[in-house]
Coordinates of C-alpha atoms in Angstrom, one line a residue:
I36 CA 7.4 23.3 13.9
D37 CA 9.9 21.5 11.7
A38 CA 7.6 18.9 10.0
I39 CA 4.0 17.7 9.9
V40 CA 2.4 14.3 10.2
S41 CA -1.0 14.3 8.4
C42 CA -3.0 11.5 10.1
G43 CA -6.6 12.7 10.5
P44 CA -9.6 11.2 8.8
A45 CA -8.7 9.8 5.3
N46 CA -10.8 12.4 3.4
L47 CA -8.7 15.2 5.0
H48 CA -5.2 13.8 4.4
G49 CA -4.8 15.6 1.1
E50 CA -6.2 18.9 2.3
H51 CA -4.1 19.0 5.5
S52 CA -0.9 17.9 3.6
L53 CA -1.3 20.6 1.0
A54 CA -1.8 23.3 3.7
A55 CA 1.4 22.1 5.4
L56 CA 3.4 22.1 2.1
N57 CA 2.2 25.6 1.3
A58 CA 3.3 26.6 4.8
G59 CA 6.8 25.4 3.9
K60 CA 6.7 22.2 6.0
P61 CA 7.7 18.7 4.9
V62 CA 5.0 16.2 5.3
L63 CA 4.5 12.6 6.4
A64 CA 1.1 11.8 5.0
I65 CA -0.5 8.7 6.4
K66 CA -2.1 6.6 3.7
P67 CA -4.1 7.3 1.7
M68 CA -2.1 10.4 0.7
A69 CA -5.2 11.7 -1.1
L70 CA -8.6 10.5 -2.3
N71 CA -8.1 11.2 -6.0
A72 CA -5.3 11.4 -8.5
A73 CA -5.7 15.1 -9.2
Q74 CA -5.2 15.9 -5.5
A75 CA -2.2 13.6 -5.2
Q76 CA -0.7 15.1 -8.3
T77 CA -1.1 18.6 -6.8
L78 CA 0.7 17.4 -3.6
G79 CA 3.6 16.0 -5.6
E80 CA 4.0 19.1 -7.8
T81 CA 3.8 21.4 -4.7
A82 CA 6.4 19.4 -2.8
A83 CA 8.7 19.4 -5.8
K84 CA 8.3 23.1 -6.5
K85 CA 9.0 24.0 -2.9
G86 CA 11.8 21.5 -2.5
L87 CA 10.0 19.8 0.4
L88 CA 9.9 16.1 1.4
L89 CA 6.5 14.4 0.8
A90 CA 6.5 11.0 2.4
L91 CA 3.8 8.3 2.4
G92 CA 3.2 6.9 5.9
Y93 CA 2.3 3.2 5.8
N94 CA 3.5 1.0 8.7
R95 CA 3.7 -2.3 6.8
C96 CA 6.5 -0.9 4.6
F97 CA 8.6 -1.0 7.8
M98 CA 7.8 -4.5 9.1
P99 CA 10.9 -6.7 9.6
N100 CA 9.8 -9.3 7.0
I101 CA 9.2 -6.6 4.4
A102 CA 12.7 -5.3 5.1
A103 CA 14.0 -8.8 4.5
L104 CA 12.0 -9.1 1.3
R105 CA 13.3 -5.7 0.1
A106 CA 16.9 -6.7 0.8
E107 CA 16.5 -10.0 -1.2
I108 CA 15.0 -8.2 -4.2
A109 CA 17.8 -5.6 -4.1
S110 CA 20.5 -8.3 -3.9
G111 CA 19.2 -9.9 -7.1
A112 CA 18.6 -13.2 -5.3
L113 CA 15.1 -13.4 -6.9
G114 CA 16.3 -12.5 -10.4
Q115 CA 13.9 -10.6 -12.7
I116 CA 10.6 -9.9 -10.9
L117 CA 7.8 -11.5 -12.8
H118 CA 4.8 -11.4 -10.6
T119 CA 3.5 -10.4 -7.2
E120 CA 0.5 -11.4 -5.1
G121 CA -0.8 -9.6 -2.1
D122 CA -3.6 -10.4 0.3
F123 CA -5.0 -8.0 2.9
C124 CA -7.9 -9.5 4.9
V125 CA -9.7 -8.1 8.0
H126 CA -12.8 -8.8 10.0
R127 CA -13.6 -5.1 9.9
H128 CA -16.7 -4.4 7.7
F129 CA -19.1 -6.0 10.2
N130 CA -18.4 -3.2 12.6
I131 CA -18.9 -0.4 10.1
K132 CA -22.4 0.9 9.8
E133 CA -23.9 3.3 7.3
G134 CA -23.8 7.0 8.3
G135 CA -20.1 7.4 9.3
W136 CA -17.3 8.4 7.0
K137 CA -15.8 4.9 7.1
G138 CA -19.0 3.4 5.8
D139 CA -19.4 5.9 2.9
P140 CA -18.5 4.2 -0.5
L141 CA -17.4 7.5 -1.9
R142 CA -14.8 7.8 0.8
S143 CA -14.1 4.0 1.0
P144 CA -14.6 2.9 -2.7
P145 CA -14.1 -0.6 -4.0
G146 CA -10.5 -1.6 -3.6
S147 CA -9.8 0.9 -0.8
L148 CA -8.4 -1.9 1.4
S149 CA -6.1 -2.9 -1.5
D150 CA -3.7 -0.1 -0.7
H151 CA -2.3 -2.3 2.1
V152 CA -0.6 -4.4 -0.6
L153 CA -0.5 -1.8 -3.4
Y154 CA 2.4 0.2 -2.2
L155 CA 4.6 -2.9 -2.0
T156 CA 3.4 -4.0 -5.4
I157 CA 4.5 -0.7 -7.0
E158 CA 7.8 -0.8 -5.1
A159 CA 8.5 -4.3 -6.5
L160 CA 7.2 -3.9 -10.0
G161 CA 7.3 -0.2 -10.8
P162 CA 4.4 1.8 -12.2
L163 CA 1.3 -0.1 -13.2
A164 CA -0.2 0.3 -16.6
Q165 CA -3.6 -1.4 -16.3
V166 CA -6.0 -2.9 -13.6
H167 CA -9.0 -5.1 -13.9
A168 CA -11.0 -5.3 -10.6
I169 CA -14.0 -7.3 -9.5
A170 CA -15.8 -6.3 -6.3
Q171 CA -18.8 -7.8 -4.5
H172 CA -21.0 -6.8 -1.5
G173 CA -23.5 -9.0 0.3
V174 CA -22.3 -9.8 3.8
S175 CA -21.7 -6.7 5.8
D176 CA -24.3 -4.2 7.0
N177 CA -23.2 -1.3 4.8
R178 CA -22.6 -0.5 1.1
L179 CA -18.9 -1.2 1.1
S180 CA -17.4 -3.8 -1.1
D181 CA -16.7 -6.8 1.0
V182 CA -14.3 -8.4 -1.5
T183 CA -12.2 -6.7 -4.2
A184 CA -9.9 -8.8 -6.4
T185 CA -7.6 -6.9 -8.8
L186 CA -5.5 -8.2 -11.6
A187 CA -2.8 -5.7 -12.7
K188 CA -0.2 -5.3 -15.4
A189 CA 3.0 -3.2 -14.8
Q190 CA 4.6 -1.0 -17.4
S191 CA 7.5 -3.5 -17.3
G192 CA 5.1 -6.3 -18.4
A193 CA 5.1 -8.0 -15.0
S194 CA 1.8 -9.0 -13.5
A195 CA 0.2 -8.7 -10.0
F196 CA -2.8 -10.0 -8.1
L197 CA -4.2 -8.0 -5.2
T198 CA -7.0 -9.4 -2.9
A199 CA -8.7 -7.2 -0.3
I200 CA -11.4 -8.7 2.0
G201 CA -13.1 -6.8 4.8
T202 CA -15.3 -9.7 6.0
T203 CA -13.0 -12.6 7.0
A204 CA -10.3 -13.5 9.5
N205 CA -7.2 -11.3 9.6
E206 CA -4.4 -12.1 7.1
F207 CA -1.6 -10.3 5.5
R208 CA 0.6 -11.8 2.8
F209 CA 2.9 -10.4 0.1
H210 CA 4.5 -12.9 -2.3
V211 CA 7.2 -12.0 -5.0
F212 CA 8.0 -14.4 -7.8
G213 CA 11.2 -13.9 -9.8
S214 CA 13.2 -15.7 -12.5
K215 CA 15.5 -17.1 -9.8
G216 CA 13.1 -17.7 -7.0
W217 CA 10.3 -16.5 -4.8
A218 CA 10.0 -14.9 -1.4
E219 CA 7.0 -14.4 0.9
A220 CA 6.2 -12.1 3.8
R221 CA 3.3 -13.1 6.0
G222 CA 1.9 -11.3 9.0
E223 CA 4.5 -9.0 10.6
R224 CA 7.3 -11.4 11.2
S225 CA 7.1 -14.6 9.0
F226 CA 9.5 -14.7 6.0
R227 CA 10.0 -17.6 3.5
L228 CA 12.2 -17.8 0.5
E229 CA 13.2 -20.5 -2.0
T230 CA 15.5 -20.2 -5.0
A231 CA 15.9 -22.4 -8.1
A232 CA 19.4 -23.0 -7.0
G233 CA 18.2 -24.7 -3.8
R234 CA 18.5 -22.0 -1.1
K235 CA 15.7 -22.1 1.4
V236 CA 14.8 -19.8 4.2
Q237 CA 11.9 -20.1 6.6
T238 CA 12.1 -17.9 9.7
M239 CA 10.2 -15.9 12.2
L240 CA 11.9 -12.5 12.6
P241 CA 12.2 -10.6 15.9
E242 CA 9.4 -8.2 16.8
A243 CA 9.8 -4.6 15.7
D244 CA 7.9 -1.3 16.1
P245 CA 6.9 -0.4 12.5
E246 CA 5.3 2.9 13.4
R247 CA 8.4 4.1 15.2
L248 CA 10.6 2.9 12.3
E249 CA 8.4 4.8 10.0
V250 CA 8.7 8.1 11.9
E251 CA 12.5 7.5 12.3
A252 CA 12.8 6.9 8.5
F253 CA 11.0 10.3 8.0
A254 CA 13.5 12.0 10.3
D255 CA 16.4 10.3 8.5
A256 CA 15.1 11.6 5.2
L257 CA 14.7 15.1 6.6
T258 CA 18.2 15.2 7.8
G259 CA 19.7 13.7 4.6
Q260 CA 20.9 10.5 6.2
K261 CA 19.0 8.3 3.7
P262 CA 16.0 8.5 1.4
F263 CA 12.5 7.6 2.5
P264 CA 11.7 4.0 1.2
V265 CA 8.5 5.1 -0.6
T266 CA 9.2 7.8 -3.2
A267 CA 6.8 10.7 -3.6
Q268 CA 6.4 9.6 -7.2
D269 CA 5.3 6.1 -6.2
A270 CA 2.9 7.5 -3.6
V271 CA 1.2 9.8 -6.1
H272 CA 1.0 7.0 -8.6
S273 CA -0.6 4.7 -6.0
V274 CA -3.6 7.1 -5.6
A275 CA -4.1 7.1 -9.4
V276 CA -4.1 3.2 -9.2
L277 CA -6.6 3.1 -6.4
E278 CA -8.9 5.5 -8.4
A279 CA -8.5 3.2 -11.4
I280 CA -9.4 0.1 -9.3
A281 CA -12.6 1.7 -8.1
R282 CA -13.5 2.7 -11.7
S283 CA -12.8 -0.8 -12.9
A284 CA -14.8 -2.4 -10.2
N285 CA -17.8 -0.2 -10.9
S286 CA -17.7 -0.5 -14.6
G287 CA -16.6 -4.2 -14.8
Q288 CA -14.0 -3.2 -17.4
P289 CA -10.2 -3.0 -17.4
V290 CA -8.9 0.6 -16.8
S291 CA -5.6 1.8 -18.2
L292 CA -3.3 4.3 -16.4
G293 CA -1.7 7.1 -18.4

C-alpha cells in the first residue's frame, strides 16, 4: 500500500487519516478533513513531522471552470482580489431524516454545506480572520440548518460572502471580484469574466472528470511532479473556519479566528 484515500463517513475522516499517517502513509482525506480544529491541527502536525503528504479531497477544486478561474487569478488579470461570493444550494435536506449520522446537527452543524465554497474562498483570499453567520431551520424534517449565510473577513482585509442552502434547487456559483475585473464559475462548466479594460469572456467549457483529476493530482504530488492545489495548511485552516461558522450561527455573534 503506497497511499490511503480516507472517504468513509464524515465523522471518521480524521480518525482514519491519522491512523494512516501514523502508519507512514500519505493521505488524500475527502472533505471534511476533520470535524474540529484540534483534530485537523493534529493531522497537519503529524503529516509535517513524518514528512508525509496530507491532501484535501474536494472534487469542485478540479472542475474545468475552477481551473480557468484559478489561471486568471494567477495571471493577475483580476488585479488585487477584493471580495468573493460563493453559493452552494441543494435539494438534499428533505431526504434526510432524524436518526442517521447525516441528520445529526453535531455531525452536520450550521454551515456544514458552506465547505463547498469555503476551500475556494480561502484559496482566493488567504486565511480568514473573522466570520459572522446566520442560520435558520424551518422547512426540512430534521434539525439541520436549512440556510446558513456567512459574512467573512480575510486577514488581508478582503471580504467574502458564503451561502449554503439545503432546501432549494441545485446551484453552485463562485464569483471573484478584483481591482481589475471579476470572474465567475457556475455549475461545472460555465465561466464568465469581465475586466475594467473591456475584455469579456463567456464560455461553456468541455466536460471533465473532477474525481479522476483529483486522484491524478494526488498521484502527481506524491511523485513530485507538481504540488497539490489545496495546501495542507489551508485544509487545516478550513476546519477551524467551519467550526467558527457553527459557533457564530449558534451564538448570533461574530467569531474571530486565531
